Amino acid sequence: MNYQQPVISVVICTYNRAVYIPEALSSLYNQTIGRNQFEVIVVNNNSTDNTAQVCKDFIATHTDGQFYYTNEPQQGASFARNTGAALAKGDLLCFMDDDAIAKPDYLALILAFYQQHPDAGGLGGRIVPRYIPEEPKWMSHFVSSLVGNFDYSKEVCVFSPNKYPLESNMIIKKSDFEQVKGFNTALPGVKGTLRIGGEGKEFFLKLKAIGKTIYYHPDVMVEHIVETKKLTPEYMYRVASGIGRGERVRTLEISKSTYWMKIVEYLFKLGASFVLALGYLLQGHPAKMKPVVQFRIDALKGLLGY
């Protein structure tokens, strides 16, 4: 096959997802657009399973696609995403998780959108959890964001000032990515057993600060695999506290007053979570009560540095 310069570079950062990354890669290989229009860059971020061999085997058996593999030794998604972006040859950067599955027209919709909206500084799409084996009874709309659920609007729209795409389904012009200097590595995401999140929020706020318009498109959709057996209290704490921990870093970089305002906001949200929990009790869903409150307690702990 004679390759041409790809229009889209899909960056997949991976860490110990040998079981799931083949489906992620296959979903991209089977896109409806020509394989010469996009490339896929897999960045292995110190996996300890056989992710490396699985990725290399996939690339070796799909030589008619533009699939590439590299390593990033510094732990954290922000480091890995920046590494993938630096290698990308496409005008558009698309970031997708290693346990996500793209719909067949995923990349075609992205191309069509940017042709119709040349002003777009960024784009986010819908993320639908695929619970294995099934959605837990305690899961609610307010907690499901911790496992990647994201359904912002039923129509194409511009994100409101304080809203933004999630990291597992976001698209950006490479030129804009470079202008804001990529992801802030002080917010690395998962780093060992510690999580310092919010890298996507900080990234898109930087884009908005330079006047870029960020859109949402509900049909630019991926599924996100969620193994319910892994949704332990320890896991949920790590994710929720990581959000707060990231906000601590981000707001303190701005000013101490910004940080204290964030504490007040989190306290208000904690109070609101008790109201939501009461609502679930009255609706006959008591199993949903504790997780919605615990989410806000754990996020506040992270914000306070615990």
CSV table of C-alpha atoms in Angstrom, one decimal:
chain,number,residue,atom,x,y,z
A,1,MET,CA,0.0,0.0,0.0
A,2,ASN,CA,1.3,3.5,-0.8
A,3,TYR,CA,0.8,5.6,2.3
A,4,GLN,CA,0.1,9.3,2.2
A,5,GLN,CA,0.6,11.8,4.9
A,6,PRO,CA,-2.1,10.9,7.5
A,7,VAL,CA,-4.7,13.5,8.4
A,8,ILE,CA,-5.4,12.0,11.8
A,9,SER,CA,-2.9,10.7,14.3
A,10,VAL,CA,-4.6,8.5,17.0
A,11,VAL,CA,-2.5,8.3,20.1
A,12,ILE,CA,-3.2,5.4,22.5
A,13,CYS,CA,-1.3,5.4,25.8
A,14,THR,CA,-1.3,2.0,27.4
A,15,TYR,CA,-0.5,0.5,30.8
A,16,ASN,CA,-1.1,-3.2,31.5
A,17,ARG,CA,-4.0,-3.6,29.1
A,18,ALA,CA,-2.8,-6.6,27.1
A,19,VAL,CA,-6.3,-8.2,27.4
A,20,TYR,CA,-8.2,-5.2,26.0
A,21,ILE,CA,-5.9,-3.3,23.7
A,22,PRO,CA,-6.3,-5.7,20.7
A,23,GLU,CA,-10.0,-4.7,20.5
A,24,ALA,CA,-9.1,-1.0,20.7
A,25,LEU,CA,-6.6,-1.4,17.8
A,26,SER,CA,-9.0,-3.6,15.8
A,27,SER,CA,-11.7,-1.0,16.1
A,28,LEU,CA,-9.3,1.6,14.5
A,29,TYR,CA,-8.1,-0.8,11.9
A,30,ASN,CA,-11.7,-1.4,10.8
A,31,GLN,CA,-12.6,2.3,10.3
A,32,THR,CA,-14.7,3.3,7.3
A,33,ILE,CA,-12.1,5.8,6.1
A,34,GLY,CA,-9.0,4.7,4.1
A,35,ARG,CA,-6.1,3.4,6.1
A,36,ASN,CA,-3.9,5.9,4.4
A,37,GLN,CA,-5.8,8.7,6.0
A,38,PHE,CA,-4.8,7.9,9.6
A,39,GLU,CA,-2.1,6.5,11.8
A,40,VAL,CA,-2.2,4.9,15.2
A,41,ILE,CA,0.7,5.5,17.7
A,42,VAL,CA,0.7,3.2,20.7
A,43,VAL,CA,2.8,4.5,23.6
A,44,ASN,CA,3.6,1.9,26.2
A,45,ASN,CA,4.0,3.5,29.6
A,46,ASN,CA,6.0,0.9,31.6
A,47,SER,CA,3.5,-2.0,31.3
A,48,THR,CA,4.5,-5.1,33.4
A,49,ASP,CA,2.3,-7.5,31.5
A,50,ASN,CA,2.7,-8.6,27.9
A,51,THR,CA,1.2,-5.5,26.4
A,52,ALA,CA,4.4,-4.8,24.4
A,53,GLN,CA,4.3,-8.2,22.7
A,54,VAL,CA,0.6,-8.0,22.0
A,55,CYS,CA,1.0,-4.6,20.4
A,56,LYS,CA,4.0,-5.7,18.3
A,57,ASP,CA,2.1,-8.8,17.2
A,58,PHE,CA,-0.9,-6.8,16.1
A,59,ILE,CA,1.3,-4.4,14.1
A,60,ALA,CA,3.1,-7.3,12.4
A,61,THR,CA,-0.1,-8.8,11.3
A,62,HIS,CA,-1.8,-5.6,10.1
A,63,THR,CA,0.9,-4.2,7.8
A,64,ASP,CA,-1.6,-2.5,5.5
A,65,GLY,CA,-2.3,0.0,8.3
A,66,GLN,CA,-0.1,2.7,9.7
A,67,PHE,CA,0.4,1.4,13.2
A,68,TYR,CA,3.4,2.3,15.3
A,69,TYR,CA,4.7,1.5,18.7
A,70,THR,CA,7.0,3.3,21.2
A,71,ASN,CA,7.9,3.5,24.9
A,72,GLU,CA,7.6,6.3,27.4
A,73,PRO,CA,9.6,5.5,30.6
A,74,GLN,CA,8.3,8.5,32.6
A,75,GLN,CA,5.2,7.2,34.3
A,76,GLY,CA,2.0,9.1,33.7
A,77,ALA,CA,-0.5,9.6,31.0
A,78,SER,CA,0.5,13.2,30.4
A,79,PHE,CA,4.1,12.1,29.6
A,80,ALA,CA,2.9,9.4,27.4
A,81,ARG,CA,0.4,11.6,25.5
A,82,ASN,CA,3.0,14.2,24.9
A,83,THR,CA,5.4,11.6,23.6
A,84,GLY,CA,2.8,10.2,21.1
A,85,ALA,CA,1.9,13.7,20.0
A,86,ALA,CA,5.5,14.6,19.3
A,87,LEU,CA,5.8,11.6,16.9
A,88,ALA,CA,2.4,12.3,15.2
A,89,LYS,CA,2.4,13.3,11.5
A,90,GLY,CA,-1.3,14.2,11.2
A,91,ASP,CA,-2.8,17.6,11.4
A,92,LEU,CA,-5.3,16.3,13.9
A,93,LEU,CA,-4.5,14.5,17.2
A,94,CYS,CA,-7.0,12.1,18.5
A,95,PHE,CA,-6.5,10.6,22.0
A,96,MET,CA,-8.2,7.3,22.9
A,97,ASP,CA,-7.8,5.0,25.8
A,98,ASP,CA,-6.3,1.5,25.6
A,99,ASP,CA,-9.6,-0.1,26.8
A,100,ALA,CA,-11.9,1.9,24.5
A,101,ILE,CA,-13.6,0.7,21.3
A,102,ALA,CA,-14.2,3.2,18.5
A,103,LYS,CA,-17.4,3.0,16.4
A,104,PRO,CA,-16.6,2.2,12.7
A,105,ASP,CA,-17.4,5.7,11.6
A,106,TYR,CA,-15.5,7.3,14.4
A,107,LEU,CA,-12.7,8.8,12.4
A,108,ALA,CA,-14.9,9.6,9.4
A,109,LEU,CA,-17.2,11.8,11.7
A,110,ILE,CA,-14.1,13.5,13.1
A,111,LEU,CA,-12.9,14.4,9.6
A,112,ALA,CA,-16.3,15.6,8.5
A,113,PHE,CA,-16.7,17.7,11.6
A,114,TYR,CA,-13.4,19.6,11.1
A,115,GLN,CA,-14.2,20.2,7.5
A,116,GLN,CA,-17.5,21.8,8.6
A,117,HIS,CA,-16.1,23.6,11.6
A,118,PRO,CA,-12.6,24.9,10.6
A,119,ASP,CA,-12.8,27.2,13.7
A,120,ALA,CA,-12.8,24.2,16.1
A,121,GLY,CA,-10.0,24.3,18.5
A,122,GLY,CA,-10.9,21.0,20.1
A,123,LEU,CA,-13.6,18.3,20.0
A,124,GLY,CA,-14.9,15.8,22.5
A,125,GLY,CA,-17.3,12.9,22.0
A,126,ARG,CA,-19.6,10.6,23.9
A,127,ILE,CA,-18.1,7.8,26.1
A,128,VAL,CA,-20.4,4.8,26.9
A,129,PRO,CA,-19.3,2.3,29.6
A,130,ARG,CA,-19.4,-1.3,28.7
A,131,TYR,CA,-19.8,-3.0,32.0
A,132,ILE,CA,-18.4,-6.5,32.4
A,133,PRO,CA,-20.5,-8.5,33.2
A,134,GLU,CA,-23.1,-5.8,34.1
A,135,GLU,CA,-23.7,-2.4,35.6
A,136,PRO,CA,-23.5,-2.6,39.5
A,137,LYS,CA,-26.7,-1.8,41.4
A,138,TRP,CA,-24.9,0.9,43.3
A,139,MET,CA,-23.8,2.8,40.1
A,140,SER,CA,-25.5,6.1,39.5
A,141,HIS,CA,-25.3,8.9,37.0
A,142,PHE,CA,-23.2,11.0,39.4
A,143,VAL,CA,-20.7,8.3,40.1
A,144,SER,CA,-20.4,6.8,36.6
A,145,SER,CA,-18.2,9.7,35.5
A,146,LEU,CA,-15.5,8.0,37.6
A,147,VAL,CA,-15.6,5.1,35.1
A,148,GLY,CA,-15.6,7.3,32.0
A,149,ASN,CA,-19.3,7.8,31.4
A,150,PHE,CA,-19.7,11.0,29.4
A,151,ASP,CA,-22.9,12.1,27.6
A,152,TYR,CA,-22.8,15.9,27.5
A,153,SER,CA,-25.4,16.7,24.9
A,154,LYS,CA,-27.8,15.1,22.4
A,155,GLU,CA,-26.7,17.5,19.7
A,156,VAL,CA,-23.5,19.0,18.4
A,157,CYS,CA,-22.7,22.1,20.6
A,158,VAL,CA,-20.0,24.2,22.1
A,159,PHE,CA,-18.9,23.3,25.6
A,160,SER,CA,-19.9,25.8,28.3
A,161,PRO,CA,-17.0,27.8,29.9
A,162,ASN,CA,-16.2,25.3,32.7
A,163,LYS,CA,-17.0,22.1,30.7
A,164,TYR,CA,-14.6,20.1,28.5
A,165,PRO,CA,-14.0,16.7,26.9
A,166,LEU,CA,-12.8,13.7,28.8
A,167,GLU,CA,-9.2,12.5,28.0
A,168,SER,CA,-10.3,9.2,26.6
A,169,ASN,CA,-12.1,10.7,23.7
A,170,MET,CA,-10.7,14.1,22.6
A,171,ILE,CA,-9.4,15.6,19.4
A,172,ILE,CA,-7.2,18.6,18.9
A,173,LYS,CA,-5.3,20.3,16.0
A,174,LYS,CA,-1.7,19.5,16.4
A,175,SER,CA,-0.8,23.1,15.9
A,176,ASP,CA,-3.0,24.1,18.8
A,177,PHE,CA,-1.6,21.3,20.9
A,178,GLU,CA,1.9,22.6,20.4
A,179,GLN,CA,0.8,26.2,21.0
A,180,VAL,CA,-0.3,25.4,24.6
A,181,LYS,CA,2.7,23.0,25.0
A,182,GLY,CA,0.7,19.9,25.4
A,183,PHE,CA,-0.3,18.3,28.7
A,184,ASN,CA,1.0,19.6,32.0
A,185,THR,CA,3.2,16.8,33.4
A,186,ALA,CA,2.6,18.2,37.0
A,187,LEU,CA,-0.8,16.5,36.4
A,188,PRO,CA,0.5,13.1,35.2
A,189,GLY,CA,-2.7,11.1,35.7
A,190,VAL,CA,-2.0,7.6,37.1
A,191,LYS,CA,1.5,7.3,38.5
A,192,GLY,CA,2.1,4.0,40.3
A,193,THR,CA,-0.6,3.7,43.0
A,194,LEU,CA,-1.1,7.5,43.1
A,195,ARG,CA,-3.4,9.4,40.8
A,196,ILE,CA,-3.1,13.2,40.1
A,197,GLY,CA,-5.8,13.8,37.6
A,198,GLY,CA,-7.3,16.8,35.9
A,199,GLU,CA,-4.8,16.9,33.0
A,200,GLY,CA,-7.6,17.1,30.4
A,201,LYS,CA,-9.3,19.9,32.3
A,202,GLU,CA,-6.2,22.0,32.6
A,203,PHE,CA,-5.4,21.3,28.9
A,204,PHE,CA,-8.7,22.5,27.6
A,205,LEU,CA,-8.8,25.5,29.9
A,206,LYS,CA,-5.5,26.6,28.4
A,207,LEU,CA,-7.0,26.3,24.9
A,208,LYS,CA,-10.0,28.3,25.9
A,209,ALA,CA,-7.8,30.9,27.5
A,210,ILE,CA,-6.2,31.6,24.0
A,211,GLY,CA,-9.6,31.9,22.4
A,212,LYS,CA,-10.1,28.4,21.0
A,213,THR,CA,-13.6,27.0,20.7
A,214,ILE,CA,-14.2,23.5,22.0
A,215,TYR,CA,-17.1,21.4,20.6
A,216,TYR,CA,-18.9,18.3,21.6
A,217,HIS,CA,-20.3,15.8,19.1
A,218,PRO,CA,-22.5,13.0,20.5
A,219,ASP,CA,-21.9,10.7,17.5
A,220,VAL,CA,-18.1,10.7,17.8
A,221,MET,CA,-18.4,7.9,20.2
A,222,VAL,CA,-16.4,5.2,21.9
A,223,GLU,CA,-17.2,2.4,24.3
A,224,HIS,CA,-15.2,2.1,27.5
A,225,ILE,CA,-14.7,-1.3,29.0
A,226,VAL,CA,-15.4,-1.4,32.8
A,227,GLU,CA,-14.7,-4.6,34.7
A,228,THR,CA,-17.0,-4.3,37.6
A,229,LYS,CA,-14.8,-6.7,39.7
A,230,LYS,CA,-12.2,-4.0,39.7
A,231,LEU,CA,-14.6,-1.3,41.1
A,232,THR,CA,-13.4,-1.8,44.6
A,233,PRO,CA,-13.6,1.0,47.3
A,234,GLU,CA,-9.8,1.3,46.9
A,235,TYR,CA,-10.1,1.9,43.2
A,236,MET,CA,-13.0,4.3,43.5
A,237,TYR,CA,-11.0,6.2,46.1
A,238,ARG,CA,-7.9,6.4,43.9
A,239,VAL,CA,-9.9,7.9,41.0
A,240,ALA,CA,-12.0,10.3,43.1
A,241,SER,CA,-9.2,11.5,45.3
A,242,GLY,CA,-7.1,11.9,42.1
A,243,ILE,CA,-9.6,14.4,40.8
A,244,GLY,CA,-9.2,16.4,44.0
A,245,ARG,CA,-5.4,16.0,44.0
A,246,GLY,CA,-5.2,17.3,40.5
A,247,GLU,CA,-7.4,20.3,41.4
A,248,ARG,CA,-5.1,21.0,44.3
A,249,VAL,CA,-2.1,21.2,42.0
A,250,ARG,CA,-3.9,23.2,39.3
A,251,THR,CA,-5.5,25.8,41.6
A,252,LEU,CA,-2.3,26.3,43.7
A,253,GLU,CA,-0.4,27.0,40.5
A,254,ILE,CA,-2.9,29.9,39.9
A,255,SER,CA,-3.2,31.3,43.5
A,256,LYS,CA,-3.9,30.4,47.1
A,257,SER,CA,-7.3,32.2,46.9
A,258,THR,CA,-8.2,30.1,43.8
A,259,TYR,CA,-7.4,27.0,45.9
A,260,TRP,CA,-9.5,28.1,48.8
A,261,MET,CA,-12.4,28.9,46.5
A,262,LYS,CA,-12.1,25.3,45.2
A,263,ILE,CA,-12.3,24.0,48.8
A,264,VAL,CA,-15.6,25.9,49.3
A,265,GLU,CA,-16.9,24.5,46.0
A,266,TYR,CA,-16.1,21.0,47.0
A,267,LEU,CA,-17.7,21.5,50.4
A,268,PHE,CA,-20.9,22.7,48.7
A,269,LYS,CA,-20.8,19.6,46.4
A,270,LEU,CA,-20.4,17.4,49.4
A,271,GLY,CA,-23.5,18.9,50.9
A,272,ALA,CA,-25.4,18.4,47.7
A,273,SER,CA,-24.3,14.7,47.6
A,274,PHE,CA,-26.3,14.1,50.8
A,275,VAL,CA,-29.4,15.6,49.2
A,276,LEU,CA,-28.8,13.3,46.2
A,277,ALA,CA,-28.4,10.3,48.5
A,278,LEU,CA,-31.7,11.1,50.2
A,279,GLY,CA,-33.3,11.3,46.8
A,280,TYR,CA,-32.1,7.8,45.9
A,281,LEU,CA,-33.5,6.5,49.2
A,282,LEU,CA,-36.9,8.0,48.5
A,283,GLN,CA,-36.8,6.6,45.0
A,284,GLY,CA,-36.2,3.1,46.4
A,285,HIS,CA,-32.5,2.8,45.4
A,286,PRO,CA,-30.6,2.7,48.7
A,287,ALA,CA,-27.6,1.0,47.2
A,288,LYS,CA,-26.8,4.2,45.3
A,289,MET,CA,-26.7,6.4,48.4
A,290,LYS,CA,-23.2,5.7,49.9
A,291,PRO,CA,-21.2,5.8,46.7
A,292,VAL,CA,-22.5,9.3,45.7
A,293,VAL,CA,-21.5,10.7,49.1
A,294,GLN,CA,-18.2,8.8,49.2
A,295,PHE,CA,-17.2,10.2,45.8
A,296,ARG,CA,-17.4,13.7,47.2
A,297,ILE,CA,-15.6,12.8,50.5
A,298,ASP,CA,-12.8,11.2,48.6
A,299,ALA,CA,-12.5,14.1,46.1
A,300,LEU,CA,-12.3,16.5,49.1
A,301,LYS,CA,-9.6,14.4,50.7
A,302,GLY,CA,-7.5,14.6,47.5
A,303,LEU,CA,-8.0,18.4,47.3
A,304,LEU,CA,-6.8,18.7,50.9
A,305,GLY,CA,-3.8,16.6,50.2
A,306,TYR,CA,-4.7,13.3,51.8
